[in-house]
Every structure is written in structure tokens, then in C-alpha cells.
XYZ file of N, CA and C in Angstrom:
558
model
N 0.854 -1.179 0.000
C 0.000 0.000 0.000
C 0.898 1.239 0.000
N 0.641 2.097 -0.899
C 1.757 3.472 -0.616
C 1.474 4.276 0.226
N 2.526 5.177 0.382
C 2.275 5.689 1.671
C 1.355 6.826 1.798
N 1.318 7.844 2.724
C 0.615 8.994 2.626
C 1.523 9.965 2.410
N 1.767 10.374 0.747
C 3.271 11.396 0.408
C 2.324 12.346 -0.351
N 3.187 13.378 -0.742
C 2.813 14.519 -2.054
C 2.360 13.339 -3.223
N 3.770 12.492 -3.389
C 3.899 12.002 -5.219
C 2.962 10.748 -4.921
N 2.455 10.235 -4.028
C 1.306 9.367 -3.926
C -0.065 10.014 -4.536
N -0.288 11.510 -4.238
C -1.264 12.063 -4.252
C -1.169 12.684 -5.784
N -0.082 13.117 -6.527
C 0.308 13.631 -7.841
C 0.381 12.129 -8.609
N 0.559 11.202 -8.426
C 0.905 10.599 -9.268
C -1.358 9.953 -9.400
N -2.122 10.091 -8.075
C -3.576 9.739 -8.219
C -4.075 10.910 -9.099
N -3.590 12.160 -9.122
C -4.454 13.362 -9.722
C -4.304 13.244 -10.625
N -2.836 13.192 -11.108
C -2.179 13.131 -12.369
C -3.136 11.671 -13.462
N -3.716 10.553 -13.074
C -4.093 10.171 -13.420
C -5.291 10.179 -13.774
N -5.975 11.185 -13.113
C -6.978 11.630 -13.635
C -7.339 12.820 -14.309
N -5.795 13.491 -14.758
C -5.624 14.790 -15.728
C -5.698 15.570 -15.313
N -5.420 15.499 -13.625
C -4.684 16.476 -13.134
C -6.590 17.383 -12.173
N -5.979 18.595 -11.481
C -7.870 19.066 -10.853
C -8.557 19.375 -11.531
N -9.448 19.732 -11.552
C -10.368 20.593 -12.230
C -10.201 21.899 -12.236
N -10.573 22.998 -12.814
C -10.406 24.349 -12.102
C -12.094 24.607 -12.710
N -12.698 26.034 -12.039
C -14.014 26.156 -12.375
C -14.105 27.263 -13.323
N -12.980 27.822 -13.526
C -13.183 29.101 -14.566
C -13.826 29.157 -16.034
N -13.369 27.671 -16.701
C -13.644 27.311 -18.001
C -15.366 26.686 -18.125
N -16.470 27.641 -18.404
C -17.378 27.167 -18.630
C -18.230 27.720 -19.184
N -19.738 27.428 -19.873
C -20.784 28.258 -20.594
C -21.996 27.661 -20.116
N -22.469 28.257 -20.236
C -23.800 28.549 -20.069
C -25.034 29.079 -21.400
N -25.804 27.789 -21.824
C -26.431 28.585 -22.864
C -27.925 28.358 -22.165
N -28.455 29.312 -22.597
C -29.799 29.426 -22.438
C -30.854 29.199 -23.826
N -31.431 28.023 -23.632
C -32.386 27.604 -25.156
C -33.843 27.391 -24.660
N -34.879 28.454 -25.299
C -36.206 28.515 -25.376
C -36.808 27.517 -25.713
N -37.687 27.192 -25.612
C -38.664 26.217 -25.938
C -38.996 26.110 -27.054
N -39.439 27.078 -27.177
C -39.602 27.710 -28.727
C -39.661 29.319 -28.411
N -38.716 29.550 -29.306
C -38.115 31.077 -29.312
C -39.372 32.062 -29.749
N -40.604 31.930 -30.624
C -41.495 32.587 -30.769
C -42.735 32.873 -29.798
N -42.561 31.603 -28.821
C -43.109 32.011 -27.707
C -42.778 33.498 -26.462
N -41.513 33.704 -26.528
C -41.382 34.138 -25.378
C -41.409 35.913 -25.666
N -42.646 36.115 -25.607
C -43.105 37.553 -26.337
C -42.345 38.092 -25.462
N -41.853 39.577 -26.229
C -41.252 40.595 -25.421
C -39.722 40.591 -24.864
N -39.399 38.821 -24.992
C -38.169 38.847 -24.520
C -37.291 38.502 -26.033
N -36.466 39.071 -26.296
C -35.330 38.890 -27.235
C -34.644 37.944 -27.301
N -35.108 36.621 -27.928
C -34.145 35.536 -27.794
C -32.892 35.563 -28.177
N -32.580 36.561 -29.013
C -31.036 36.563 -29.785
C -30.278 36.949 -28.567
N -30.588 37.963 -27.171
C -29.707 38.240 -26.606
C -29.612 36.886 -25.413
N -30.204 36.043 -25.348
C -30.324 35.281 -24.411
C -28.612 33.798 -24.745
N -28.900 34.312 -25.979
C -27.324 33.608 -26.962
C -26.167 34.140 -26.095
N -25.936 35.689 -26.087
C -25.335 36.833 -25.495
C -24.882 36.488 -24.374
N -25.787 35.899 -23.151
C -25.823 35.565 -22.201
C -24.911 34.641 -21.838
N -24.228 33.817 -22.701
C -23.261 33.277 -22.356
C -21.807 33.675 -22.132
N -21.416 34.583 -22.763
C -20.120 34.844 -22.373
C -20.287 36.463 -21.088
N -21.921 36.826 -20.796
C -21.804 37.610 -19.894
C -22.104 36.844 -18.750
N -22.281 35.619 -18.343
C -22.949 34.928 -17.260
C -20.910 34.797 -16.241
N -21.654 35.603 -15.047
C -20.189 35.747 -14.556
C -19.863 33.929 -13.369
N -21.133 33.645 -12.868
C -20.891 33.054 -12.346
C -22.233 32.180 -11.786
N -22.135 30.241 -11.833
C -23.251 30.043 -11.628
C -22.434 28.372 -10.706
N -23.654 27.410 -10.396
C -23.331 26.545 -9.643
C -23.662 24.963 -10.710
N -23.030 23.445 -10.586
C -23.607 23.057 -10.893
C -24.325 22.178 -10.282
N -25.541 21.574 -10.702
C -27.103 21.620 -9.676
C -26.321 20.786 -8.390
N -27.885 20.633 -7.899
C -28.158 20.076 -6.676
C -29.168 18.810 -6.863
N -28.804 17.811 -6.508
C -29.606 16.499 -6.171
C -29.578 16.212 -5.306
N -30.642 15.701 -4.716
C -30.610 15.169 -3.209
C -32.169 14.112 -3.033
N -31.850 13.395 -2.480
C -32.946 11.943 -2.054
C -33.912 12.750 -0.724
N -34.921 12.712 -1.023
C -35.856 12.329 0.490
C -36.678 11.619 0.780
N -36.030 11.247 1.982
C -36.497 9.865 2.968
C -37.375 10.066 3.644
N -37.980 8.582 3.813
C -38.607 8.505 4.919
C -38.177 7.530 5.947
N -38.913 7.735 7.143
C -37.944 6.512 8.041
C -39.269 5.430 7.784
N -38.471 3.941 8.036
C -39.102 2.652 7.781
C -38.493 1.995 8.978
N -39.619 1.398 9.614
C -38.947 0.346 10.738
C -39.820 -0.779 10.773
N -39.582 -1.993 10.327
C -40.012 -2.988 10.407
C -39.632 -3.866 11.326
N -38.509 -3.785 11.736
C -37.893 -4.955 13.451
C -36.632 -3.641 13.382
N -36.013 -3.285 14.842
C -35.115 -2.450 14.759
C -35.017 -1.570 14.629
N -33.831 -0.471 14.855
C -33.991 0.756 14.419
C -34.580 1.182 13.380
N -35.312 2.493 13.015
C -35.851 3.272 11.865
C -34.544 3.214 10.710
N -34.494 2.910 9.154
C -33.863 3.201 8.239
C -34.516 4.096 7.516
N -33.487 4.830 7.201
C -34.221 6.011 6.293
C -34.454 5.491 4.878
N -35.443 5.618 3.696
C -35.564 4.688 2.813
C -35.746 5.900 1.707
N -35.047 5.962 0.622
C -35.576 7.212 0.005
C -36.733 6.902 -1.495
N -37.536 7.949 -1.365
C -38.763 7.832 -2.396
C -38.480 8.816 -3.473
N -37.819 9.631 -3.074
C -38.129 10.708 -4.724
C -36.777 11.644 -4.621
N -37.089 11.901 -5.583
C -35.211 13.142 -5.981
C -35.924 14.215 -5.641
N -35.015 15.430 -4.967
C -35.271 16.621 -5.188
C -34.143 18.013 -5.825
N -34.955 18.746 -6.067
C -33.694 19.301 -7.220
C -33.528 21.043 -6.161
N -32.772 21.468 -5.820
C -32.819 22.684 -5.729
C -33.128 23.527 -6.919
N -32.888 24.925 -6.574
C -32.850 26.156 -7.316
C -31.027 26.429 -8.073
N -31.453 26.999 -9.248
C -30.068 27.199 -10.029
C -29.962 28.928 -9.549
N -29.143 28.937 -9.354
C -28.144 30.468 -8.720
C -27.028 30.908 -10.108
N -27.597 32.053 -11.018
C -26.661 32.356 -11.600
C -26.141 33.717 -11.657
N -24.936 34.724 -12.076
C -24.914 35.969 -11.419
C -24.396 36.198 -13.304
N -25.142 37.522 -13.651
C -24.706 38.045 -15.344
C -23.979 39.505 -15.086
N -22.983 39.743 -15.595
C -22.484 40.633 -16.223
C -23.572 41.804 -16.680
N -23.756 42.816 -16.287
C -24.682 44.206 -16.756
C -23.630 44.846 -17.702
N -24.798 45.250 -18.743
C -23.817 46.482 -20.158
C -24.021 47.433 -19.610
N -23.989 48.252 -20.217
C -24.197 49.559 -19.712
C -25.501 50.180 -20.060
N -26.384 49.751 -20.906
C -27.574 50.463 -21.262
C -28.665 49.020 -20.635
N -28.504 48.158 -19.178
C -28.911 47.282 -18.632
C -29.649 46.135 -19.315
N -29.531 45.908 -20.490
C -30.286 45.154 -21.542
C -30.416 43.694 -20.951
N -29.522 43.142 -20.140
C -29.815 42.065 -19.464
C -30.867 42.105 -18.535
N -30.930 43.260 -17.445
C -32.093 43.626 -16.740
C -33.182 43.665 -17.671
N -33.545 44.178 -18.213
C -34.575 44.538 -19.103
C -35.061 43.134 -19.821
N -33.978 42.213 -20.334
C -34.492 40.757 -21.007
C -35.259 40.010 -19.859
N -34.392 40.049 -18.245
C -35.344 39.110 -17.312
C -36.419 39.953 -16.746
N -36.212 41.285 -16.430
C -37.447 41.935 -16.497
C -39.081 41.261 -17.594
N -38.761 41.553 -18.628
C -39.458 41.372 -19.626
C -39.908 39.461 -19.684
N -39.287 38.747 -19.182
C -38.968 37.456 -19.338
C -40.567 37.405 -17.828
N -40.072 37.579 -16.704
C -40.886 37.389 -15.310
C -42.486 38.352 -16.162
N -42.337 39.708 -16.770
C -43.573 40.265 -17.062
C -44.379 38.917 -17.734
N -43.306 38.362 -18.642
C -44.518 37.191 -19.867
C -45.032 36.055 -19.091
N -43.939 35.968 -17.996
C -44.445 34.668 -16.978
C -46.015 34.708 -16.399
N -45.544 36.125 -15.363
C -47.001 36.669 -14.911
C -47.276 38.171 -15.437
N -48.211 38.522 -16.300
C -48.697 39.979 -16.271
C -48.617 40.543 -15.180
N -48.033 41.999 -15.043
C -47.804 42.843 -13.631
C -49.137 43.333 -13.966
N -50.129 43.408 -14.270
C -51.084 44.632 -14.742
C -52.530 43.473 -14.206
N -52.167 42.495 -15.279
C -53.470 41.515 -15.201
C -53.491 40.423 -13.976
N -52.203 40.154 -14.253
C -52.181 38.957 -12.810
C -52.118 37.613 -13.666
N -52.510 37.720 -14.848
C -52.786 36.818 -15.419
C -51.387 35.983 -15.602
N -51.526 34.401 -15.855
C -49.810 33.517 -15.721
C -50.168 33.108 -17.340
N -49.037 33.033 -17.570
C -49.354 32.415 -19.052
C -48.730 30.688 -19.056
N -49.087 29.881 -19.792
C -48.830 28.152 -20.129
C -47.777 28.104 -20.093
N -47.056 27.086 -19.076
C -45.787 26.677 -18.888
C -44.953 26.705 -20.063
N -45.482 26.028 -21.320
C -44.430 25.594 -22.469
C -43.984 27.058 -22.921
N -44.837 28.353 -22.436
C -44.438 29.638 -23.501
C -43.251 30.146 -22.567
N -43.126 29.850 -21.576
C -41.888 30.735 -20.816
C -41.059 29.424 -20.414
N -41.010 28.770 -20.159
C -40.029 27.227 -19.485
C -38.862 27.352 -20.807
N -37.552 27.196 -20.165
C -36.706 26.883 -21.102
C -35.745 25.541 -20.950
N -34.437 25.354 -21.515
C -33.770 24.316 -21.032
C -32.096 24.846 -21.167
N -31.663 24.731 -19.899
C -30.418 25.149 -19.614
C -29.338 24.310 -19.582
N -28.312 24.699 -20.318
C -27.081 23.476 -20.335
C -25.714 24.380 -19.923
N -25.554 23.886 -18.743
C -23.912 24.358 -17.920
C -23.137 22.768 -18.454
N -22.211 23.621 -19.386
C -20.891 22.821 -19.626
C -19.707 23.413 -18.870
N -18.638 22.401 -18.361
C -17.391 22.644 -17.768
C -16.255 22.161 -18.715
N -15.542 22.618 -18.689
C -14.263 22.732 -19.664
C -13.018 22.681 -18.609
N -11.808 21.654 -19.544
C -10.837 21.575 -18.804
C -9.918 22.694 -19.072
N -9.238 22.714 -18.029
C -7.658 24.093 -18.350
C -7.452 24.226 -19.717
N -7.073 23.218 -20.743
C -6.582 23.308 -21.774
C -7.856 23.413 -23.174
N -9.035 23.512 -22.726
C -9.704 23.840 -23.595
C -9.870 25.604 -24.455
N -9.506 25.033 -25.410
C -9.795 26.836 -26.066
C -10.848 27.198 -26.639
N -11.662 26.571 -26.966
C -13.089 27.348 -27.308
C -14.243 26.796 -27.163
N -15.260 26.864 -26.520
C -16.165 26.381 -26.088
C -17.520 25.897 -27.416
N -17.078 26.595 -28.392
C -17.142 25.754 -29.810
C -17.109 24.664 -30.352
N -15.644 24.477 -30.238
C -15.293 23.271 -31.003
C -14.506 22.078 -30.207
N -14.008 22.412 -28.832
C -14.175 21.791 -27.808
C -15.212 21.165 -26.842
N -14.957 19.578 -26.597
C -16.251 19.144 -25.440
C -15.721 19.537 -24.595
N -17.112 19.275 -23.789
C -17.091 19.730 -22.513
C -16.247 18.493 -21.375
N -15.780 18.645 -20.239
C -15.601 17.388 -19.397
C -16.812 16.821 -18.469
N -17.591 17.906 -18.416
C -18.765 17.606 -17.736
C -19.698 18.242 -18.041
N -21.487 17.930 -18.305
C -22.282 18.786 -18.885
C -23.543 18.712 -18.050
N -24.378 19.675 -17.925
C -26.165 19.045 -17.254
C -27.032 20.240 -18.213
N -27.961 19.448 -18.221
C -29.198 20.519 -18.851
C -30.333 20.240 -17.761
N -30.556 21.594 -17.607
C -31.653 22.042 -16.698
C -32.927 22.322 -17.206
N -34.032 20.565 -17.294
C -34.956 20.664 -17.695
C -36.539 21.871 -16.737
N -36.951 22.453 -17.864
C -38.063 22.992 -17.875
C -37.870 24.136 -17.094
N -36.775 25.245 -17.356
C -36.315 25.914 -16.254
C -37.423 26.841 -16.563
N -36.998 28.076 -15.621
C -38.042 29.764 -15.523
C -37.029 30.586 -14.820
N -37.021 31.756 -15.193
C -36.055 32.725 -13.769
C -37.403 32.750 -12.943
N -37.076 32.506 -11.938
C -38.062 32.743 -10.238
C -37.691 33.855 -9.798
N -36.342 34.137 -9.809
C -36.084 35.599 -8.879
C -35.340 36.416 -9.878
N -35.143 37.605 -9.665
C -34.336 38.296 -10.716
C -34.177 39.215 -9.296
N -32.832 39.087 -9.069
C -31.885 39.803 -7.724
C -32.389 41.665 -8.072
N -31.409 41.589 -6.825
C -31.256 43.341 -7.152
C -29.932 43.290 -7.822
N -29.476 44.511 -8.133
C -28.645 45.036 -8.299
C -27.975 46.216 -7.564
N -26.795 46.262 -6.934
C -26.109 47.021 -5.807
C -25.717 48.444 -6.486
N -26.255 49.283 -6.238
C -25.909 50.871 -6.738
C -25.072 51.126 -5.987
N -23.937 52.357 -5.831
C -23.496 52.954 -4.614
C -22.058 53.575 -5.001
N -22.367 54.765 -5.101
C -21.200 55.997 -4.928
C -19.835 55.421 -4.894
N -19.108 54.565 -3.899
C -18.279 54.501 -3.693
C -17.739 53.051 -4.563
N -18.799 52.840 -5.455
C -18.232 51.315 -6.391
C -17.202 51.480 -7.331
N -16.742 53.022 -7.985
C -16.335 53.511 -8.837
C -16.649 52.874 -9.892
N -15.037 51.975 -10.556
C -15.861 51.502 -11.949
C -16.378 49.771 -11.970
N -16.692 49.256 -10.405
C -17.106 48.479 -10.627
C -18.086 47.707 -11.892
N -18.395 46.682 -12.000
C -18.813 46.011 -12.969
C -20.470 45.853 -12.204
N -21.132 46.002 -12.524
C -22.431 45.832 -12.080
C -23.146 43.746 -12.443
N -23.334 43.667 -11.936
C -24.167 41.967 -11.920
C -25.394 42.106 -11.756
N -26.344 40.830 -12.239
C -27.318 40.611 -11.803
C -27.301 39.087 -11.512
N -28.043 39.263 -10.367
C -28.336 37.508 -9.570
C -29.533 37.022 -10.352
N -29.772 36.048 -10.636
C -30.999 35.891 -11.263
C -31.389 34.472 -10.979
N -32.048 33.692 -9.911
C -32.082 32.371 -10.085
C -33.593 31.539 -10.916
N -33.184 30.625 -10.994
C -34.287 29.953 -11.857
C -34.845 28.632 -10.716
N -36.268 28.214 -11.458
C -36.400 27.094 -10.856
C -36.124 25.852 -12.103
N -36.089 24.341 -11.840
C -36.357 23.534 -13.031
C -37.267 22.565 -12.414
N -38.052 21.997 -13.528
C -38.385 20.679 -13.039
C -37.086 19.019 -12.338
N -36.176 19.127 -12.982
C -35.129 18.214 -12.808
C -34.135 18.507 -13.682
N -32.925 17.948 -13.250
C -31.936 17.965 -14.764
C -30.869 16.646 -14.587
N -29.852 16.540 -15.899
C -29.598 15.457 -16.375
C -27.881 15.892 -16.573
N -27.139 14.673 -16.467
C -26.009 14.647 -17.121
C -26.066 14.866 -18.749
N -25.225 15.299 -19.375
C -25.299 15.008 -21.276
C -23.954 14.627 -21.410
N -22.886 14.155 -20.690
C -21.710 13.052 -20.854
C -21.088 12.543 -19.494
């Protein structure tokens, strides 16, 4: 058995091509059908990928119930649950990203009417790919790891932090979504 060294531990990483790092990744955002989603601009939602500054990839998790038939309770699990996707975008300067999820939550629910419109016209499907160190373009390079986030929606559309003393900070927006579930794609 080897021991507990550095080159024990370089020679296990190394075999698996070394860490990961999280910098290399995209994010595309694809409509359902792009003629559905009145008011919102699907061409900039393309855009959205190289402004998306920072996001997570999902959350799965089992919940149980306890079962005791002789003996202690075992927890036994019945169904998956998916959290919420957390992503943070890059703002231009004339806020056009604000304005797309603005416009995106108006088609969800009318601010005026109240009225919700049919899941299929606003639900989209989201695919976070990760890329290794040595990948150069998210083009023509695969990914090392991929998920698409079935039947998503933005749920929240954050604030955005104003304030005198940011100078030339970069402005963000938080924006999270919900999905029904999502999937590996390699």
C-alpha cells in the first residue's frame, strides 16, 4: 500500500488529468420555442453566455422517509429533489440584461393583469458545460462535464447594488431559476 506522500497524491491526480479548475465554462440558455417568449429577445439570451459571470452546478438530493419494520428506523428514500439554479450576469451599460429578465418574469405573470401564461411559452432548457484548463473554445471543444436544466423559468431576478463609492465596478445581476429536474449530457 503506498504511503501517505505529495507524489502518492500527484501521481492519483495526475491520473486523472490532473484538478479541475471552475473558470472554463458556458452557459447557454435555449427557449422552448423562441417565438413564444413575447417581449423577450431571444437573440440576446445567446449573449448571455459569455456575460454569465458566475453560476453553480445543480443540486440532487434523495428524500427519505424513516421505515422500521424490526429495529432501528432506516431512512428509505422515495423521490429526488432538485434545488434552485443560482446564476450571477455581467450588466452592459444600457442594462439590456435587466430589461431581457425583467421582460422574461412580465410574460411569466402579467404585472397589470395577474394573469400567468402556459408553462411551455416561458419554461426553457439550460445546459452548464465545464471545460478543462486546456480547452480553447467552447465551440469546437467538449465539454468534461455537462447538465441541462430541464423545464427551467427565472423565479427571482436579484437586485442590483448601486453605490457611490463602487467607482468603476462592474455591475451583476443575480438571477435564479427554478427547473423541473436535470440530467447529465456526458
Amino acid at each position: 500500500m503506498p504511503g501517505f506522500n505529495v507524489d502518492s497524491l500527484k501521481a492519483v491526480v495526475a491520473g486523472y488529468g490532473g484538478f479541475a479548475v471552475g473558470s472554463k465554462y458556458d452557459v447557454m440558455i435555449i427557449p422552448r420555442d423562441p417565438s413564444t417568449l413575447t417581449g423577450v429577445i431571444t437573440s440576446m439570451l445567446q449573449d448571455l453566455r459569455f456575460l454569465c459571470e458566475s453560476t453553480s452546478l445543480p443540486v440532487r438530493s434523495l428524500a427519505t422517509v424513516d421505515s422500521q419494520i424490526h429495529g432501528p428506523p432506516t431512512k428509505m428514500p422515495y423521490q429526488s429533489t432538485y434545488t434552485e439554479a443560482a446564476f450571477s450576469f455581467y450588466l452592459t451599460e444600457f442594462m439590456a440584461q435587466k430589461k431581457l429578465f425583467d421582460a422574461w418574469l412580465d410574460m411569466i405573470i402579467n404585472p397589470r393583469t395577474g394573469n400567468v401564461s402556459f408553462f411551455d411559452q416561458y419554461s426553457c432548457t439550460i445546459e452548464i458545460r465545464k471545460f478543462s484548463r486546456r480547452a480553447e473554445s467552447p465551440n469546437t471543444d467538449s465539454p468534461d462535464y455537462s447538465v441541462k436544466l430541464i423545464d427551467a423559468f427565472p423565479s427571482i431576478v436579484g437586485e442590483v447594488q448601486l453605490s457611490h463609492s463602487a467607482g468603476n465596478e462592474i455591475l451583476k445581476l443575480p438571477v435564479t431559476f427554478m427547473y423541473r429536474r436535470w440530467e447529465t449530457l456526458n
